[in-house]
Short mmCIF file of C-alpha atoms and ligand atoms in Angstrom, two decimals:
data_model
loop_
_atom_site.label_atom_id
_atom_site.label_comp_id
_atom_site.label_asym_id
_atom_site.label_seq_id
_atom_site.Cartn_x
_atom_site.Cartn_y
_atom_site.Cartn_z
CA MET F 996 136.37 105.81 84.25
CA ASN F 997 134.09 103.16 85.64
CA GLN F 998 130.73 103.46 83.98
CA PHE F 999 128.88 102.08 87.02
CA HIS F 1000 128.37 103.79 90.32
CA GLU F 1001 130.69 102.26 92.88
CA PRO F 1002 128.97 102.64 96.26
CA VAL F 1003 131.04 104.50 98.87
CA LEU F 1004 131.59 102.99 102.34
CA LEU F 1005 129.15 100.22 101.43
CA LYS F 1006 130.26 97.60 103.94
CA GLU F 1007 130.57 100.15 106.74
CA ALA F 1008 127.21 101.85 106.07
CA ILE F 1009 125.38 98.50 106.03
CA GLU F 1010 127.12 97.38 109.20
CA TYR F 1011 126.15 100.56 111.07
CA LEU F 1012 122.57 100.37 109.82
CA LYS F 1013 122.44 96.93 111.52
CA VAL F 1014 120.15 95.56 108.82
CA LYS F 1015 117.69 92.96 110.16
CA PRO F 1016 115.52 90.71 107.98
CA GLY F 1017 111.97 92.01 107.69
CA ALA F 1018 112.81 95.46 109.11
CA LYS F 1019 112.16 98.70 107.17
CA TYR F 1020 114.81 101.13 105.90
CA ILE F 1021 114.82 104.37 103.95
CA ASP F 1022 117.59 105.00 101.42
CA ALA F 1023 117.10 108.73 100.88
CA THR F 1024 119.62 108.87 98.00
CA ALA F 1025 119.07 105.72 95.95
CA GLY F 1026 121.41 106.70 93.05
CA GLY F 1027 122.62 103.55 91.29
CA GLY F 1028 121.02 101.42 94.00
CA GLY F 1029 124.30 100.23 95.53
CA HIS F 1030 123.24 100.56 99.16
CA THR F 1031 119.59 99.74 98.47
CA PHE F 1032 120.43 96.37 96.91
CA GLU F 1033 122.74 95.48 99.77
CA ILE F 1034 119.98 96.18 102.33
CA LEU F 1035 117.57 94.07 100.24
CA ALA F 1036 120.11 91.26 100.00
CA ARG F 1037 120.15 91.16 103.80
CA GLY F 1038 116.39 90.82 103.95
CA GLY F 1039 115.49 94.43 104.73
CA LYS F 1040 112.55 96.28 103.16
CA VAL F 1041 113.58 99.52 101.45
CA LEU F 1042 111.94 102.77 100.50
CA ALA F 1043 114.42 104.11 97.93
CA ILE F 1044 114.11 107.84 97.21
CA ASP F 1045 115.92 109.89 94.58
CA ARG F 1046 115.08 113.26 93.09
CA ASP F 1047 116.56 112.23 89.74
CA PRO F 1048 113.93 110.39 87.67
CA ASP F 1049 116.75 108.71 85.70
CA ALA F 1050 118.08 107.13 88.91
CA ILE F 1051 114.64 105.72 89.73
CA ALA F 1052 114.24 104.42 86.15
CA HIS F 1053 117.69 102.83 86.30
CA ILE F 1054 116.89 100.91 89.49
CA LYS F 1055 113.51 99.87 88.09
CA ASN F 1056 115.25 98.40 85.03
CA LYS F 1057 117.85 96.67 87.16
CA VAL F 1058 115.11 95.06 89.23
CA LYS F 1059 113.17 94.08 86.12
CA SER F 1060 116.11 92.30 84.55
CA HIS F 1061 116.97 90.73 87.88
CA PHE F 1062 113.50 89.24 88.09
CA SER F 1063 113.27 88.24 84.46
CA GLN F 1064 112.56 84.53 84.01
CA GLU F 1065 115.94 83.85 82.54
CA ASN F 1066 117.81 85.54 85.34
CA LEU F 1067 115.73 84.07 88.11
CA LEU F 1068 117.32 80.73 87.35
CA LYS F 1069 120.82 82.18 87.55
CA VAL F 1070 120.56 84.54 90.51
CA SER F 1071 121.60 83.07 93.83
CA LYS F 1072 118.86 82.62 96.41
CA SER F 1073 120.66 84.87 98.91
CA LYS F 1074 120.08 87.96 96.74
CA VAL F 1075 116.92 90.07 96.46
CA LYS F 1076 113.99 87.72 96.97
CA ASN F 1077 110.82 89.72 97.00
CA LEU F 1078 109.93 92.47 94.61
CA GLU F 1079 107.53 93.81 97.24
CA ASP F 1080 110.48 94.58 99.54
CA LEU F 1081 111.45 97.56 97.38
CA VAL F 1082 109.44 100.75 97.01
CA LEU F 1083 110.81 103.40 94.64
CA ALA F 1084 109.91 107.06 95.01
CA GLN F 1085 111.02 109.99 92.89
CA GLY F 1086 111.21 113.03 95.11
CA ASN F 1087 113.31 115.43 97.13
CA PHE F 1088 114.46 114.09 100.50
CA SER F 1089 113.58 117.47 101.98
CA HIS F 1090 110.04 115.97 101.89
CA ILE F 1091 111.16 112.70 103.49
CA ARG F 1092 108.36 112.80 106.06
CA GLU F 1093 105.56 113.06 103.49
CA ILE F 1094 107.15 110.48 101.18
CA ALA F 1095 107.69 107.99 104.02
CA ILE F 1096 104.14 108.35 105.30
CA LYS F 1097 102.71 108.00 101.79
CA TYR F 1098 104.45 104.64 101.29
CA GLY F 1099 103.92 103.23 104.79
CA PHE F 1100 107.48 103.71 106.05
CA LYS F 1101 106.43 105.66 109.13
CA LYS F 1102 108.59 103.86 111.70
CA VAL F 1103 111.81 102.51 110.31
CA SER F 1104 114.94 100.80 111.63
CA GLY F 1105 117.36 102.92 109.68
CA ILE F 1106 117.73 105.87 107.33
CA LEU F 1107 120.68 106.39 105.00
CA PHE F 1108 121.83 109.53 103.19
CA ASP F 1109 124.72 109.19 100.72
CA LEU F 1110 124.92 112.78 99.55
CA GLY F 1111 126.16 114.45 96.38
CA VAL F 1112 126.05 113.16 92.81
CA SER F 1113 126.33 109.65 91.44
CA SER F 1114 128.75 108.49 88.76
CA HIS F 1115 125.74 108.02 86.48
CA GLN F 1116 124.92 111.69 86.81
CA LEU F 1117 128.52 112.78 86.31
CA GLN F 1118 128.79 110.69 83.15
CA ASP F 1119 125.43 111.68 81.69
CA VAL F 1120 126.39 114.29 79.09
CA LYS F 1121 122.96 115.93 79.01
CA LYS F 1122 123.08 116.64 82.76
CA GLY F 1123 126.15 118.86 82.41
CA PHE F 1124 127.90 118.13 85.72
CA SER F 1125 131.28 117.30 84.32
CA PHE F 1126 134.08 119.11 82.54
CA GLN F 1127 135.54 115.77 81.41
CA LYS F 1128 133.09 115.80 78.49
CA ASP F 1129 131.72 118.86 76.72
CA SER F 1130 128.07 119.32 77.61
CA PRO F 1131 125.47 122.04 78.18
CA LEU F 1132 126.06 123.86 81.48
CA ASP F 1133 123.04 122.46 83.33
CA MET F 1134 123.73 120.51 86.59
CA ARG F 1135 120.10 119.94 87.61
CA MET F 1136 119.57 116.60 89.38
CA ASP F 1137 115.85 117.00 88.81
CA PRO F 1138 114.61 118.47 85.50
CA SER F 1139 111.84 120.34 87.35
CA ILE F 1140 114.42 122.66 88.97
CA SER F 1141 114.08 126.05 87.29
CA LEU F 1142 117.61 127.45 87.47
CA LYS F 1143 120.46 125.87 85.46
CA ALA F 1144 124.16 126.47 86.09
CA ALA F 1145 124.31 128.50 82.84
CA ASP F 1146 121.61 130.86 84.17
CA ILE F 1147 123.74 131.57 87.24
CA ILE F 1148 126.99 132.02 85.30
CA ASN F 1149 125.42 134.33 82.70
CA ASN F 1150 123.06 136.38 84.87
CA PHE F 1151 124.27 136.66 88.46
CA ASP F 1152 126.22 139.79 89.37
CA LYS F 1153 129.82 139.68 90.55
CA ARG F 1154 128.93 139.88 94.23
CA ARG F 1155 126.57 136.88 94.10
CA LEU F 1156 129.00 134.82 92.02
CA ASN F 1157 131.72 135.60 94.52
CA GLU F 1158 129.54 134.46 97.43
CA ILE F 1159 128.90 131.18 95.64
CA PHE F 1160 132.51 130.45 94.66
CA GLU F 1161 133.95 131.48 98.03
CA ASN F 1162 131.35 129.95 100.34
CA PHE F 1163 130.60 126.70 98.55
CA GLY F 1164 133.82 126.15 96.62
CA GLN F 1165 136.37 127.76 98.96
CA GLU F 1166 137.79 129.11 95.71
CA LYS F 1167 140.84 131.31 96.36
CA LEU F 1168 140.99 132.88 92.89
CA SER F 1169 137.28 133.66 92.92
CA ARG F 1170 137.59 137.34 91.97
CA ALA F 1171 139.97 136.74 89.07
CA ILE F 1172 137.74 133.93 87.77
CA ILE F 1173 134.66 136.16 87.99
CA ASP F 1174 136.45 138.95 86.08
CA ALA F 1175 137.22 136.44 83.32
CA ILE F 1176 133.61 135.13 83.35
CA THR F 1177 132.12 138.63 83.05
CA ARG F 1178 134.49 139.50 80.21
CA ALA F 1179 133.58 136.31 78.35
CA ARG F 1180 129.82 136.61 78.82
CA GLN F 1181 129.82 140.16 77.44
CA ILE F 1182 130.90 138.69 74.11
CA LYS F 1183 128.55 135.70 74.18
CA PRO F 1184 126.75 133.63 76.82
CA ILE F 1185 128.79 130.81 78.40
CA GLY F 1186 126.86 127.70 77.43
CA SER F 1187 128.98 124.63 77.93
CA THR F 1188 130.97 122.91 80.66
CA TRP F 1189 134.15 123.09 78.59
CA GLU F 1190 133.82 126.83 78.04
CA LEU F 1191 133.53 127.44 81.77
CA ALA F 1192 136.32 125.00 82.61
CA GLN F 1193 138.58 126.71 80.03
CA ILE F 1194 137.97 130.12 81.59
CA VAL F 1195 138.87 128.84 85.07
CA GLN F 1196 141.88 126.89 83.81
CA ASN F 1197 143.22 129.94 81.96
CA VAL F 1198 143.05 132.07 85.12
CA TYR F 1199 145.10 129.43 86.94
CA LYS F 1200 147.55 129.10 84.05
CA LYS F 1201 148.12 132.86 83.90
CA ARG F 1202 148.89 132.91 87.62
CA GLY F 1203 151.17 129.93 87.29
CA VAL F 1204 149.20 128.04 89.95
CA SER F 1205 148.90 124.29 89.57
CA GLY F 1206 147.60 121.57 91.84
CA LYS F 1207 146.64 117.94 92.02
CA ILE F 1208 143.02 118.37 90.99
CA ASN F 1209 141.62 120.18 87.96
CA PRO F 1210 141.31 123.89 88.90
CA ALA F 1211 137.70 123.96 87.67
CA THR F 1212 136.64 121.38 90.29
CA ARG F 1213 135.77 123.89 93.03
CA VAL F 1214 133.76 126.22 90.78
CA PHE F 1215 131.80 123.26 89.42
CA MET F 1216 131.09 121.91 92.89
CA ALA F 1217 129.94 125.33 94.13
CA LEU F 1218 127.53 125.70 91.19
CA ARG F 1219 126.15 122.18 91.69
CA ILE F 1220 125.44 122.91 95.36
CA VAL F 1221 123.55 126.09 94.48
CA VAL F 1222 121.61 124.73 91.48
CA ASN F 1223 120.33 121.81 93.56
CA SER F 1224 119.98 123.71 96.90
CA GLU F 1225 121.96 120.88 98.42
CA LEU F 1226 122.69 122.39 101.82
CA LEU F 1227 119.13 123.68 102.31
CA ASN F 1228 117.66 120.29 101.41
CA LEU F 1229 119.92 118.55 103.91
CA LYS F 1230 118.98 121.04 106.66
CA ASP F 1231 115.28 120.40 105.95
CA ALA F 1232 115.65 116.62 105.73
CA LEU F 1233 117.42 115.86 109.02
CA PRO F 1234 114.84 116.99 111.65
CA PRO F 1235 111.93 114.85 110.34
CA THR F 1236 114.09 111.70 110.34
CA ILE F 1237 113.89 111.56 114.15
CA ASP F 1238 110.14 110.94 114.21
CA LEU F 1239 110.47 108.42 111.37
CA LEU F 1240 113.02 106.33 113.27
CA ALA F 1241 111.86 103.64 115.67
CA LYS F 1242 113.56 103.50 119.08
CA GLY F 1243 117.08 102.15 118.52
CA GLY F 1244 116.88 103.00 114.79
CA ARG F 1245 120.01 104.28 113.11
CA LEU F 1246 120.64 107.43 111.07
CA VAL F 1247 123.68 107.12 108.78
CA VAL F 1248 124.89 110.09 106.74
CA ILE F 1249 127.75 110.03 104.23
CA SER F 1250 128.83 113.51 103.12
CA PHE F 1251 131.47 114.79 100.70
CA HIS F 1252 131.81 118.46 101.62
CA SER F 1253 132.90 120.12 104.86
CA LEU F 1254 129.76 122.31 104.92
CA GLU F 1255 127.54 119.22 104.67
CA ASP F 1256 129.49 117.42 107.35
CA GLY F 1257 129.18 120.50 109.57
CA ILE F 1258 125.38 120.47 109.21
CA VAL F 1259 125.23 116.77 110.14
CA LYS F 1260 127.63 117.17 113.06
CA ARG F 1261 125.70 120.10 114.57
CA PHE F 1262 122.36 118.37 114.08
CA PHE F 1263 123.55 115.20 115.83
CA LYS F 1264 124.91 117.25 118.74
CA GLN F 1265 121.86 119.43 119.30
CA GLU F 1266 119.20 116.71 118.87
CA GLU F 1267 118.42 115.30 122.30
CA ARG F 1268 116.70 112.19 120.97
CA LEU F 1269 119.89 111.03 119.25
CA GLU F 1270 122.85 109.21 120.71
CA ILE F 1271 126.01 109.74 118.67
CA ILE F 1272 127.58 106.42 117.67
CA SER F 1273 130.51 107.83 115.68
CA LYS F 1274 132.52 110.14 117.94
CA THR F 1275 134.65 111.07 114.94
CA PRO F 1276 133.49 110.64 111.34
CA ILE F 1277 134.40 107.44 109.53
CA GLY F 1278 136.32 107.76 106.26
CA PRO F 1279 137.27 105.37 103.46
CA SER F 1280 140.17 102.96 103.78
CA ARG F 1281 143.29 103.58 101.73
CA GLN F 1282 142.25 100.63 99.58
CA GLU F 1283 138.83 102.12 98.87
CA ILE F 1284 140.35 105.47 97.85
CA LEU F 1285 142.55 103.64 95.36
CA THR F 1286 139.72 101.66 93.80
CA ASN F 1287 137.03 104.33 94.07
CA PRO F 1288 138.28 107.94 93.84
CA ARG F 1289 134.78 109.30 94.59
CA SER F 1290 135.26 108.06 98.17
CA ARG F 1291 138.26 110.42 98.67
CA SER F 1292 136.42 113.07 100.67
CA ALA F 1293 133.69 110.86 102.19
CA LYS F 1294 132.80 111.25 105.86
CA MET F 1295 130.23 109.04 107.51
CA ARG F 1296 128.46 109.93 110.78
CA ILE F 1297 126.12 107.60 112.65
CA ALA F 1298 123.55 108.26 115.36
CA GLN F 1299 120.89 106.16 117.09
CA LYS F 1300 117.40 107.17 118.18
CA ILE F 1301 117.11 106.97 121.94
N1 LIG H 2876 124.11 105.33 97.44
C1 LIG H 2876 123.96 105.38 96.00
C2 LIG H 2876 124.61 106.62 95.39
C3 LIG H 2876 124.04 107.93 95.81
S1 LIG H 2876 124.66 109.28 94.87
C4 LIG H 2876 124.58 104.12 95.39
O1 LIG H 2876 125.31 103.43 96.08
O2 LIG H 2876 124.31 103.83 94.23
C5 LIG H 2876 123.61 110.53 95.42
C6 LIG H 2876 122.21 110.51 94.89
O3 LIG H 2876 121.45 111.37 95.70
C7 LIG H 2876 122.06 111.01 93.46
O4 LIG H 2876 121.43 110.06 92.66
C8 LIG H 2876 121.18 112.27 93.62
O5 LIG H 2876 120.24 112.44 92.57
C9 LIG H 2876 120.48 112.02 94.93
N2 LIG H 2876 120.08 113.22 95.62
C10 LIG H 2876 120.83 114.31 95.88
N3 LIG H 2876 120.10 115.23 96.53
C11 LIG H 2876 118.86 114.71 96.70
C12 LIG H 2876 117.66 115.20 97.30
N4 LIG H 2876 117.59 116.40 97.84
N5 LIG H 2876 116.59 114.37 97.31
C13 LIG H 2876 116.65 113.14 96.77
N6 LIG H 2876 117.75 112.65 96.17
C14 LIG H 2876 118.85 113.42 96.13
#
């Protein structure tokens, strides 16, 4: 697997943001900095927000090495020119209004959300997002979140687990998986990503059901959404973006889950101060899916402040 985060729909997102030199932009999900650096390269000023302190530290380091004496001689002039054009902020985008005001990004030309997790987070063993490597069942994007995935798996009753797996994972074998989880946790708490993945995989194996993706994928996604309150944060973040956008400013949202896309679609429709630019959502090209599997389920919607 690629160890770096490959930005999804990079060219398209930048094109729809219509980046102009000197104008201000908010990247609400900075991640590995893919989109942020592209906006900077085109002369835009960026407020880059991420709730994961590791993401912010990663971008800080990238910028530092980019501006190191040695590199300055090598880097082409067309790339990032001014350090002052980038402001980094660790925080939840559900507080986008307060963060933007604090850093002087009150009226901006564009706001980008590229939702979900980054490849850095998936590959970071201590974060526990992935069943590819054995790690503690955690899944918190921000270490200040109080509930870990293991707390949910070991303490929630059957009804609540079922709501989570069915609503957020569209998991068809939810009840059978929950029976297996409750049996296992009676013996000892489920503590690692592999343990949970094994339980789910065994349920599928017993039923003789197989598919293209790992059967644990949906359960893991559902837990991640709940641990990080992903849908609630998105619902809170969208309304304040309207006041932050200047007239003609663009709001670009890339989502990876039908429930997220539904929230964006309904918000765009109901908000009178927005003109919808993308009548249907924009997805990745066949080429991008081949080179970057994370883009598989991406949907991008664009609107413009009237
Ligand atoms: N566009 C980035 C990748 C973004 S991945 C790039 O090209 O490199 C999604 C990022 O959004 C992750 O780093 C995650 O920590 C962050 N994120 C998810 N929910 C968030 C929230 N509520 N507030 C702030 N950041 C969030």
